[in-house]
Short mmCIF file of C-alpha atoms and ligand atoms in Angstrom, two decimals:
data_model
loop_
_atom_site.label_atom_id
_atom_site.label_comp_id
_atom_site.label_asym_id
_atom_site.label_seq_id
_atom_site.Cartn_x
_atom_site.Cartn_y
_atom_site.Cartn_z
CA MET A 2 -34.11 32.02 -101.34
CA GLY A 3 -30.67 32.13 -102.38
CA THR A 4 -30.76 35.90 -102.38
CA GLY A 5 -32.24 35.65 -98.83
CA ARG A 6 -29.26 33.55 -97.70
CA ILE A 7 -26.83 36.03 -99.26
CA SER A 8 -28.63 38.82 -97.60
CA PHE A 9 -28.54 37.06 -94.30
CA SER A 10 -24.79 36.45 -94.60
CA ALA A 11 -24.11 39.98 -95.55
CA THR A 12 -26.12 41.16 -92.62
CA CYS A 13 -23.92 38.74 -90.40
CA ALA A 14 -20.84 40.14 -91.93
CA VAL A 15 -21.80 43.65 -91.23
CA VAL A 16 -22.79 42.92 -87.71
CA LEU A 17 -19.55 40.83 -87.25
CA LEU A 18 -17.46 43.71 -88.62
CA GLY A 19 -19.43 46.13 -86.39
CA LEU A 20 -18.52 43.89 -83.39
CA ILE A 21 -14.90 43.68 -84.49
CA MET A 22 -14.73 47.45 -84.81
CA ASN A 23 -16.36 48.01 -81.49
CA SER A 24 -14.10 45.52 -79.93
CA SER A 25 -11.17 47.12 -81.66
CA ALA A 26 -12.37 50.45 -80.32
CA LEU A 27 -12.62 49.08 -76.92
CA HIS A 28 -9.26 47.37 -76.79
CA CYS A 29 -7.10 49.81 -78.80
CA ASN A 30 -8.73 52.96 -77.61
CA ARG A 31 -6.36 55.29 -79.27
CA GLY A 32 -5.79 58.57 -77.55
CA ILE A 33 -7.22 61.85 -78.83
CA THR A 34 -5.18 64.55 -80.56
CA SER A 35 -7.66 67.53 -80.22
CA SER A 36 -9.03 68.80 -83.49
CA PHE A 37 -9.16 72.39 -82.01
CA ILE A 38 -6.97 74.64 -84.19
CA ARG A 39 -5.81 77.66 -82.31
CA VAL A 40 -5.44 80.94 -84.24
CA SER A 41 -1.67 81.39 -84.12
CA SER A 42 -0.34 84.71 -82.76
CA PRO A 43 3.00 85.75 -81.62
CA SER A 44 3.95 85.36 -77.90
CA VAL A 45 4.87 88.82 -76.76
CA ASP A 46 5.64 90.09 -73.39
CA MET A 47 3.25 92.85 -72.14
CA PRO A 48 5.18 96.21 -72.09
CA PHE A 49 6.56 97.68 -68.93
CA ASP A 50 3.84 100.28 -68.76
CA SER A 51 1.09 97.85 -68.75
CA ASP A 52 -1.51 98.03 -66.07
CA VAL A 53 -0.80 94.57 -64.70
CA PHE A 54 2.82 95.69 -63.82
CA GLN A 55 1.64 98.99 -62.17
CA VAL A 56 3.90 99.91 -59.21
CA PRO A 57 1.62 100.55 -56.22
CA PRO A 58 1.47 104.32 -55.21
CA GLY A 59 3.38 105.74 -52.25
CA TYR A 60 6.91 105.93 -51.24
CA ASN A 61 8.47 102.63 -50.76
CA ALA A 62 5.10 100.88 -51.00
CA PRO A 63 5.26 97.01 -50.73
CA GLN A 64 5.04 95.39 -54.07
CA GLN A 65 5.17 91.81 -55.46
CA VAL A 66 3.23 90.55 -52.51
CA HIS A 67 2.96 86.73 -52.53
CA ILE A 68 1.95 83.96 -50.13
CA THR A 69 2.60 80.25 -49.79
CA GLN A 70 2.10 77.46 -47.15
CA GLY A 71 4.51 78.06 -44.37
CA ASP A 72 4.47 74.64 -42.66
CA HIS A 73 3.72 71.05 -43.25
CA VAL A 74 0.05 70.95 -42.37
CA GLY A 75 -1.39 74.35 -43.44
CA GLN A 76 -1.36 76.34 -40.11
CA ALA A 77 1.37 78.77 -41.20
CA MET A 78 1.68 81.07 -44.13
CA ILE A 79 4.96 82.60 -45.67
CA VAL A 80 4.32 86.21 -46.67
CA SER A 81 6.79 87.78 -49.05
CA TRP A 82 7.11 91.24 -50.69
CA VAL A 83 9.60 93.72 -52.03
CA THR A 84 10.12 97.34 -50.99
CA PRO A 85 11.96 99.24 -53.58
CA ASP A 86 13.63 102.25 -51.85
CA GLU A 87 14.66 101.15 -48.40
CA PRO A 88 14.32 98.21 -46.08
CA GLY A 89 11.32 99.60 -44.34
CA SER A 90 9.58 97.14 -41.96
CA SER A 91 9.55 93.30 -42.09
CA LEU A 92 6.55 93.03 -39.89
CA VAL A 93 3.30 91.44 -40.95
CA THR A 94 0.24 92.60 -38.93
CA TYR A 95 -2.63 90.07 -39.25
CA TRP A 96 -5.99 89.34 -37.58
CA PRO A 97 -8.82 86.82 -38.20
CA LYS A 98 -11.95 88.30 -39.72
CA LYS A 99 -14.19 89.94 -37.09
CA SER A 100 -11.40 89.91 -34.50
CA LYS A 101 -10.73 93.05 -32.47
CA GLU A 102 -7.28 91.88 -31.70
CA LYS A 103 -4.37 92.22 -34.20
CA TYR A 104 -1.21 90.19 -34.19
CA VAL A 105 2.21 90.86 -35.48
CA ALA A 106 4.77 88.43 -36.98
CA GLU A 107 8.33 89.51 -37.53
CA GLY A 108 10.25 88.52 -40.64
CA TYR A 109 13.46 89.62 -42.33
CA TYR A 110 14.76 90.94 -45.53
CA LEU A 111 17.48 90.05 -47.99
CA THR A 112 18.83 91.59 -51.30
CA TYR A 113 20.83 89.97 -53.97
CA ASN A 114 23.03 91.08 -57.02
CA TYR A 115 22.76 89.46 -60.47
CA TYR A 116 25.26 90.89 -62.92
CA ASN A 117 24.42 94.51 -63.17
CA TYR A 118 21.13 94.32 -61.31
CA THR A 119 20.53 94.86 -57.61
CA SER A 120 17.23 93.65 -56.17
CA GLY A 121 14.90 95.69 -53.85
CA PHE A 122 14.53 94.61 -50.29
CA ILE A 123 12.95 91.21 -50.38
CA HIS A 124 10.93 90.37 -47.12
CA HIS A 125 9.85 87.05 -45.89
CA CYS A 126 7.75 86.59 -42.84
CA THR A 127 6.20 83.29 -41.62
CA ILE A 128 2.91 83.78 -39.89
CA PRO A 129 2.62 80.71 -37.41
CA ASN A 130 -0.23 79.13 -35.46
CA LEU A 131 -3.03 80.01 -37.77
CA LYS A 132 -6.49 78.48 -37.35
CA TYR A 133 -7.69 76.27 -39.94
CA ASN A 134 -10.44 77.44 -42.42
CA THR A 135 -10.34 80.98 -41.33
CA LYS A 136 -10.25 84.23 -43.28
CA TYR A 137 -7.36 86.39 -42.17
CA TYR A 138 -6.55 89.97 -43.14
CA TYR A 139 -2.87 90.98 -43.33
CA GLU A 140 -1.04 94.26 -43.77
CA VAL A 141 2.47 95.00 -44.78
CA GLY A 142 4.41 98.22 -45.10
CA ASP A 143 4.99 101.02 -42.62
CA GLY A 144 4.36 104.73 -42.07
CA ASN A 145 1.79 106.12 -44.20
CA VAL A 146 2.10 103.38 -46.81
CA THR A 147 0.61 100.04 -45.96
CA ARG A 148 -1.18 97.60 -48.15
CA LYS A 149 -3.84 95.20 -46.84
CA PHE A 150 -4.66 91.77 -48.31
CA TRP A 151 -6.51 88.62 -47.10
CA PHE A 152 -6.33 84.91 -47.43
CA ARG A 153 -8.34 81.93 -46.16
CA THR A 154 -6.46 79.07 -44.44
CA ALA A 155 -7.03 75.53 -45.54
CA PRO A 156 -9.54 73.27 -43.79
CA PRO A 157 -8.00 70.80 -41.28
CA VAL A 158 -6.11 67.85 -42.90
CA GLY A 159 -8.47 64.87 -43.19
CA PRO A 160 -9.43 62.11 -45.73
CA ASP A 161 -12.77 63.44 -47.01
CA VAL A 162 -12.02 67.26 -47.13
CA PRO A 163 -13.07 68.60 -50.36
CA TYR A 164 -10.62 71.04 -51.98
CA THR A 165 -9.92 72.62 -55.32
CA PHE A 166 -6.37 73.26 -56.68
CA GLY A 167 -5.56 75.19 -59.68
CA LEU A 168 -2.81 74.09 -61.98
CA ILE A 169 -0.63 76.73 -63.77
CA GLY A 170 2.81 76.21 -65.47
CA ASP A 171 5.18 78.13 -67.48
CA LEU A 172 3.24 81.26 -67.14
CA GLY A 173 5.72 84.08 -68.15
CA GLN A 174 4.38 87.56 -68.69
CA THR A 175 2.79 87.82 -72.19
CA TYR A 176 -0.74 88.78 -73.18
CA ASP A 177 -1.46 85.07 -73.23
CA SER A 178 -0.04 84.74 -69.63
CA ASN A 179 -2.55 87.42 -68.68
CA LYS A 180 -5.36 85.53 -70.32
CA THR A 181 -4.42 82.22 -68.43
CA LEU A 182 -4.35 83.93 -65.03
CA THR A 183 -7.71 85.67 -65.76
CA HIS A 184 -9.26 82.40 -66.80
CA TYR A 185 -8.03 80.77 -63.58
CA GLU A 186 -9.32 83.67 -61.41
CA GLN A 187 -12.76 83.71 -63.21
CA SER A 188 -13.20 79.96 -63.18
CA PRO A 189 -16.61 78.91 -61.56
CA LEU A 190 -14.63 76.07 -60.02
CA LYS A 191 -13.06 78.52 -57.70
CA GLY A 192 -9.44 77.27 -57.15
CA LYS A 193 -8.17 77.76 -53.48
CA THR A 194 -4.50 77.24 -54.06
CA VAL A 195 -2.38 77.06 -57.15
CA LEU A 196 -0.05 74.21 -57.78
CA TYR A 197 2.63 75.88 -59.85
CA VAL A 198 4.72 73.44 -61.93
CA GLY A 199 7.73 75.77 -62.66
CA ASP A 200 9.07 78.42 -64.98
CA LEU A 201 7.96 81.64 -63.65
CA SER A 202 9.13 84.96 -65.16
CA TYR A 203 11.17 83.87 -68.00
CA ALA A 204 13.58 86.74 -67.22
CA ASP A 205 16.53 84.52 -68.49
CA ASP A 206 15.18 84.92 -72.03
CA TRP A 207 16.31 88.56 -71.94
CA PRO A 208 19.86 89.98 -72.15
CA PHE A 209 21.67 89.52 -69.05
CA HIS A 210 18.63 87.60 -67.52
CA ASP A 211 17.24 90.97 -67.07
CA ASN A 212 16.07 90.58 -63.34
CA VAL A 213 13.56 93.61 -63.81
CA LYS A 214 11.43 90.97 -65.38
CA TRP A 215 11.36 89.07 -62.06
CA ASP A 216 9.98 92.30 -60.55
CA THR A 217 7.32 92.65 -63.22
CA TRP A 218 6.26 89.03 -62.98
CA GLY A 219 5.92 89.54 -59.17
CA ARG A 220 3.66 92.56 -59.67
CA PHE A 221 1.56 90.86 -62.41
CA THR A 222 0.94 87.71 -60.28
CA GLU A 223 0.22 89.64 -56.98
CA ARG A 224 -3.48 89.91 -57.81
CA SER A 225 -3.91 86.08 -57.32
CA VAL A 226 -0.88 85.04 -55.17
CA ALA A 227 -1.31 87.82 -52.49
CA TYR A 228 -4.73 86.27 -51.62
CA GLN A 229 -4.21 82.50 -52.00
CA PRO A 230 -1.05 80.41 -51.78
CA TRP A 231 0.83 79.25 -54.78
CA ILE A 232 2.92 76.09 -54.22
CA TRP A 233 6.17 76.56 -56.15
CA THR A 234 8.03 74.12 -58.20
CA ALA A 235 11.47 75.12 -59.71
CA GLY A 236 11.85 74.88 -63.45
CA ASN A 237 14.77 75.33 -65.79
CA HIS A 238 14.12 79.12 -66.14
CA GLU A 239 14.66 79.37 -62.42
CA ILE A 240 18.31 78.11 -62.65
CA ASP A 241 19.89 81.38 -63.91
CA PHE A 242 23.28 79.82 -64.04
CA GLU A 243 25.42 82.06 -66.14
CA PRO A 244 29.17 81.78 -65.74
CA LEU A 245 29.73 84.18 -68.51
CA LEU A 246 28.01 86.85 -66.42
CA GLY A 247 29.87 85.74 -63.28
CA GLU A 248 26.72 84.09 -61.91
CA THR A 249 27.60 80.65 -60.84
CA VAL A 250 25.05 80.08 -58.03
CA PRO A 251 22.14 78.25 -59.55
CA PHE A 252 18.56 79.44 -58.57
CA LYS A 253 19.87 82.58 -57.11
CA PRO A 254 16.86 84.98 -58.00
CA TYR A 255 14.22 82.30 -57.56
CA SER A 256 15.32 81.06 -54.16
CA SER A 257 15.88 84.67 -52.98
CA ARG A 258 12.38 85.73 -53.98
CA TYR A 259 10.30 82.58 -53.43
CA HIS A 260 10.58 80.77 -50.20
CA VAL A 261 8.97 77.42 -49.40
CA PRO A 262 8.58 75.44 -46.11
CA TYR A 263 11.13 72.77 -47.02
CA ASN A 264 12.46 72.39 -43.47
CA SER A 265 9.14 71.28 -42.21
CA SER A 266 9.23 68.16 -44.35
CA GLY A 267 12.81 67.18 -43.45
CA SER A 268 14.18 68.46 -46.83
CA THR A 269 17.56 70.11 -46.87
CA ALA A 270 16.97 72.31 -49.93
CA PRO A 271 14.05 74.40 -51.19
CA PHE A 272 13.80 72.59 -54.51
CA TRP A 273 12.15 69.25 -53.08
CA TYR A 274 9.74 69.28 -50.36
CA SER A 275 6.20 68.28 -49.29
CA ILE A 276 3.07 69.73 -47.76
CA LYS A 277 -0.34 68.39 -46.65
CA ARG A 278 -3.29 70.50 -47.58
CA ALA A 279 -6.83 69.39 -46.89
CA SER A 280 -7.10 65.81 -48.11
CA ALA A 281 -3.95 66.05 -50.35
CA TYR A 282 -0.35 65.19 -49.91
CA ILE A 283 1.83 67.18 -52.32
CA ILE A 284 5.36 66.17 -53.07
CA VAL A 285 7.38 68.75 -55.04
CA LEU A 286 10.43 67.49 -56.91
CA SER A 287 13.36 69.22 -58.78
CA SER A 288 14.12 68.14 -62.23
CA TYR A 289 17.17 70.27 -61.95
CA SER A 290 18.79 69.16 -58.73
CA ALA A 291 20.65 65.79 -58.49
CA TYR A 292 18.34 62.85 -57.98
CA GLY A 293 20.74 59.88 -58.62
CA LYS A 294 21.16 57.25 -55.90
CA TYR A 295 22.58 58.56 -52.58
CA THR A 296 21.87 62.29 -53.54
CA PRO A 297 20.06 64.44 -51.07
CA GLN A 298 16.74 64.49 -53.17
CA TYR A 299 16.87 60.81 -53.69
CA THR A 300 17.40 59.99 -50.02
CA TRP A 301 14.69 62.39 -49.01
CA LEU A 302 12.10 60.95 -51.41
CA GLU A 303 12.96 57.34 -50.36
CA GLN A 304 12.22 58.30 -46.86
CA GLU A 305 9.39 60.57 -47.59
CA LEU A 306 7.00 58.20 -49.54
CA PRO A 307 6.54 55.67 -46.74
CA LYS A 308 5.52 58.60 -44.49
CA VAL A 309 2.32 59.30 -46.61
CA ASP A 310 -0.67 58.03 -44.64
CA ARG A 311 -3.57 57.66 -47.12
CA THR A 312 -6.01 57.27 -44.32
CA GLU A 313 -5.19 60.89 -43.46
CA THR A 314 -4.43 62.26 -47.00
CA PRO A 315 -5.88 60.02 -49.66
CA TRP A 316 -4.67 62.07 -52.53
CA LEU A 317 -0.99 61.72 -53.43
CA ILE A 318 0.08 64.41 -55.91
CA VAL A 319 3.59 65.08 -57.24
CA LEU A 320 4.66 68.28 -59.00
CA VAL A 321 7.78 68.22 -61.15
CA HIS A 322 8.93 70.48 -64.01
CA SER A 323 10.07 68.12 -66.73
CA PRO A 324 7.46 65.60 -67.76
CA TRP A 325 8.24 61.87 -67.74
CA TYR A 326 5.66 61.07 -70.45
CA ASN A 327 5.56 63.57 -73.39
CA SER A 328 4.43 62.97 -76.87
CA TYR A 329 5.49 66.51 -78.16
CA ASN A 330 8.71 66.97 -80.14
CA TYR A 331 9.90 69.35 -77.51
CA HIS A 332 12.14 68.50 -74.61
CA TYR A 333 12.19 64.98 -75.81
CA MET A 334 13.26 62.56 -73.09
CA GLU A 335 14.42 65.29 -70.76
CA GLY A 336 12.37 63.67 -67.92
CA GLU A 337 13.63 60.26 -68.82
CA THR A 338 16.43 59.85 -66.23
CA MET A 339 14.25 60.95 -63.34
CA ARG A 340 11.49 58.61 -64.49
CA VAL A 341 14.07 55.68 -64.57
CA MET A 342 15.01 56.60 -61.00
CA PHE A 343 11.69 57.03 -59.46
CA GLU A 344 8.82 55.50 -61.50
CA SER A 345 8.82 52.21 -59.59
CA TRP A 346 8.37 54.12 -56.26
CA PHE A 347 5.51 56.11 -57.67
CA ILE A 348 3.72 52.72 -58.66
CA GLN A 349 4.62 51.07 -55.34
CA TYR A 350 3.29 53.96 -53.27
CA ASN A 351 0.15 54.59 -55.66
CA VAL A 352 0.69 58.09 -56.63
CA ASP A 353 -2.56 59.42 -57.95
CA VAL A 354 -1.32 61.99 -60.46
CA VAL A 355 1.93 63.68 -61.66
CA PHE A 356 1.56 67.15 -62.91
CA ALA A 357 4.50 68.67 -64.89
CA GLY A 358 5.19 71.71 -67.00
CA HIS A 359 8.04 72.52 -69.45
CA VAL A 360 6.36 71.56 -72.62
CA HIS A 361 4.14 74.47 -73.67
CA ALA A 362 0.97 72.55 -74.33
CA TYR A 363 -1.42 70.26 -72.66
CA GLU A 364 -1.39 66.44 -72.42
CA ARG A 365 -3.01 63.76 -70.29
CA SER A 366 -1.71 60.23 -70.12
CA LYS A 367 -3.45 56.97 -69.48
CA ARG A 368 -2.48 54.99 -66.38
CA ILE A 369 0.69 53.33 -67.66
CA SER A 370 4.14 52.35 -66.50
CA ASN A 371 7.39 51.63 -68.25
CA ASN A 372 9.65 50.07 -65.58
CA ALA A 373 10.03 46.48 -66.64
CA TYR A 374 13.07 47.08 -68.85
CA ASN A 375 16.40 45.63 -67.61
CA ILE A 376 18.55 46.26 -70.75
CA THR A 377 18.39 42.68 -71.98
CA ASN A 378 14.66 41.90 -71.94
CA GLY A 379 13.35 44.28 -74.37
CA LEU A 380 10.40 45.32 -72.27
CA CYS A 381 10.69 48.89 -73.04
CA THR A 382 7.17 49.90 -74.04
CA PRO A 383 4.71 51.63 -71.85
CA VAL A 384 2.00 49.22 -70.61
CA SER A 385 -1.24 49.73 -68.87
CA ASN A 386 -0.92 49.66 -65.13
CA LYS A 387 -3.82 50.40 -62.82
CA PHE A 388 -1.30 51.38 -59.98
CA SER A 389 0.39 53.90 -62.08
CA PRO A 390 -0.34 57.67 -61.75
CA VAL A 391 -1.91 59.79 -64.53
CA TYR A 392 0.67 62.13 -66.05
CA ILE A 393 -0.53 65.48 -66.93
CA THR A 394 1.59 68.23 -68.69
CA ILE A 395 0.26 71.61 -68.10
CA GLY A 396 3.08 73.86 -69.25
CA ASP A 397 0.62 75.91 -71.22
CA GLY A 398 0.59 79.09 -69.14
CA GLY A 399 1.44 81.21 -72.29
CA ASN A 400 5.03 82.49 -72.08
CA ILE A 401 7.27 84.35 -74.52
CA GLU A 402 8.61 81.15 -76.06
CA GLY A 403 5.33 80.20 -77.60
CA LEU A 404 3.41 77.06 -77.98
CA ALA A 405 4.59 73.47 -78.58
CA THR A 406 2.88 72.49 -81.64
CA ASN A 407 4.85 69.77 -83.18
CA MET A 408 3.71 66.28 -81.94
CA THR A 409 5.01 62.78 -82.46
CA GLU A 410 2.81 60.77 -84.91
CA PRO A 411 1.09 58.57 -84.54
CA GLN A 412 -0.10 59.51 -81.01
CA PRO A 413 1.51 57.00 -78.76
CA SER A 414 -0.88 54.59 -77.05
CA TYR A 415 -0.12 55.95 -73.52
CA SER A 416 -1.33 59.46 -74.53
CA ALA A 417 -5.00 59.89 -73.71
CA PHE A 418 -5.51 63.55 -74.85
CA ARG A 419 -3.20 66.22 -76.22
CA GLU A 420 -3.75 69.75 -77.46
CA SER A 421 -1.48 72.63 -78.37
CA SER A 422 -3.34 75.50 -76.64
CA PHE A 423 -2.61 77.80 -73.70
CA GLY A 424 -4.74 77.25 -70.69
CA HIS A 425 -4.87 76.06 -67.07
CA GLY A 426 -6.23 73.03 -65.04
CA MET A 427 -8.30 72.44 -61.88
CA PHE A 428 -8.11 69.40 -59.58
CA SER A 429 -11.26 69.32 -57.46
CA ILE A 430 -11.15 66.67 -54.70
CA LYS A 431 -14.58 65.63 -53.66
CA ASN A 432 -13.77 62.87 -51.10
CA ARG A 433 -11.42 60.03 -50.55
CA THR A 434 -12.49 58.25 -53.72
CA HIS A 435 -13.18 60.85 -56.41
CA ALA A 436 -11.55 63.90 -57.69
CA TYR A 437 -12.52 65.90 -60.87
CA PHE A 438 -9.75 67.15 -63.17
CA SER A 439 -10.60 69.63 -65.87
CA TRP A 440 -8.69 71.74 -68.45
CA ASN A 441 -9.74 74.97 -69.80
CA ARG A 442 -8.25 76.50 -72.92
CA ASN A 443 -7.93 80.33 -73.12
CA GLN A 444 -9.97 80.58 -76.34
CA ASP A 445 -13.03 79.38 -74.55
CA GLY A 446 -15.35 80.75 -71.84
CA TYR A 447 -14.30 80.46 -68.28
CA ALA A 448 -16.63 77.59 -67.54
CA VAL A 449 -15.82 75.44 -70.69
CA GLU A 450 -13.89 72.37 -70.07
CA ALA A 451 -11.89 71.13 -73.16
CA ASP A 452 -10.77 68.03 -71.34
CA SER A 453 -11.74 66.39 -68.10
CA LEU A 454 -11.56 63.23 -66.10
CA TRP A 455 -13.05 61.86 -62.95
CA PHE A 456 -10.05 60.51 -61.11
CA HIS A 457 -10.57 57.38 -58.93
CA ASN A 458 -8.21 57.42 -55.87
CA ARG A 459 -5.42 54.82 -56.27
CA TYR A 460 -5.56 53.73 -52.57
CA TRP A 461 -9.28 53.81 -51.85
CA TYR A 462 -10.82 53.04 -55.19
CA PRO A 463 -8.20 51.78 -57.59
CA THR A 464 -10.50 50.85 -60.50
CA THR A 465 -9.74 52.05 -63.91
CA GLU A 466 -11.44 55.43 -64.85
CA THR A 467 -13.77 54.82 -67.70
CA THR A 468 -12.10 57.01 -70.25
CA ILE A 469 -8.43 55.98 -69.71
CA SER A 470 -8.23 52.23 -70.48
CA ILE A 471 -5.21 51.62 -72.79
FE1 FE2 B 23 10.78 74.60 -68.59
#
């Protein structure tokens, strides 16, 4: 009998312990540091004679063709390309699929010098008045050397329009970069537009910021960005500020080569702007332009956020290069001053997700905020906040600088999942309430998801996603 009582008590203790552990698991819910160990290999740029950098055949053939959205709503496209030998034509001939009529848009070209480098002739042409959800062919070049590409315009802007965005950051031009781009292209999720979170060519890692690397990067990425728009964010490798070389105009190569429709969102500079695409409202910010109170970027964002109509575009997405929440020992607190300036607004306006790059790894946060601190109250720890965005660092494109492998330990409570591998992400909007985010690492097959989350929209369905409670 006594034994029975002891046994009963022991069972209770085990059950109780189990309950405590379960409860602890429920309430503490520490984030996951992935156990995946990537085989380490050096990050080496692909050589100049690689097939991915091939110059298209023919005299003065257009190269480095790339497109991006050309207005605020997705009915225009900016087409850009480089002619190496002479200006040639800045016209784009375009026509909808099956159309017998062809149309012509006229652009212009520019050149720039950087230290001892002189660019080719960089053409930019905005094609206006496109029909939504339509496949267009377009042709650039002149004489006997023209090149033909195609793109599909976005569906009309609306609250339940499904759409899939790819997410790539810090790509560079190494063998790993090529794997990342191939994985994005081959993904069965079929991304339709890339949200690019900054740091493109890494030319500035080479002597004299070797701008030939900007040309090779343009040729490398053409196979994707000539066919679907990439939405550009400026990173630190776009600054190219080098007074010792006499180069004192920040962002000169980047802003000469990559144009964005900043005018159409009332921005006064190409480094911060917004677009609508399908059911998403995308705000691009610049970590490397002034954002203090009264600055142009601050004033623009202050006026921009109230304009977002969530009944028209339920998904509010922000792109910025330097992450605000980052538990790697790289670029520690570099995003902190911008977080202090803007985090309260993001909560007030229910931003769904903030994508950043800069740290060469992957990390997804829980829904947290850290804006209660007022210097005297000691409230400087991130806390759970259902109205906060999820912060995703996706600077894992695979550039010459290699992976960020060193993490803060223990994993902070705000960090839901982190892994030091190269890869890319996909954000697939299903309707106004749900979107599916997934992350693919380059070591896996194209369809394998190493991390994923069903997003609940912060405006239409602001309940906590099952896997991200703090
Ligand atoms: Fe960066």
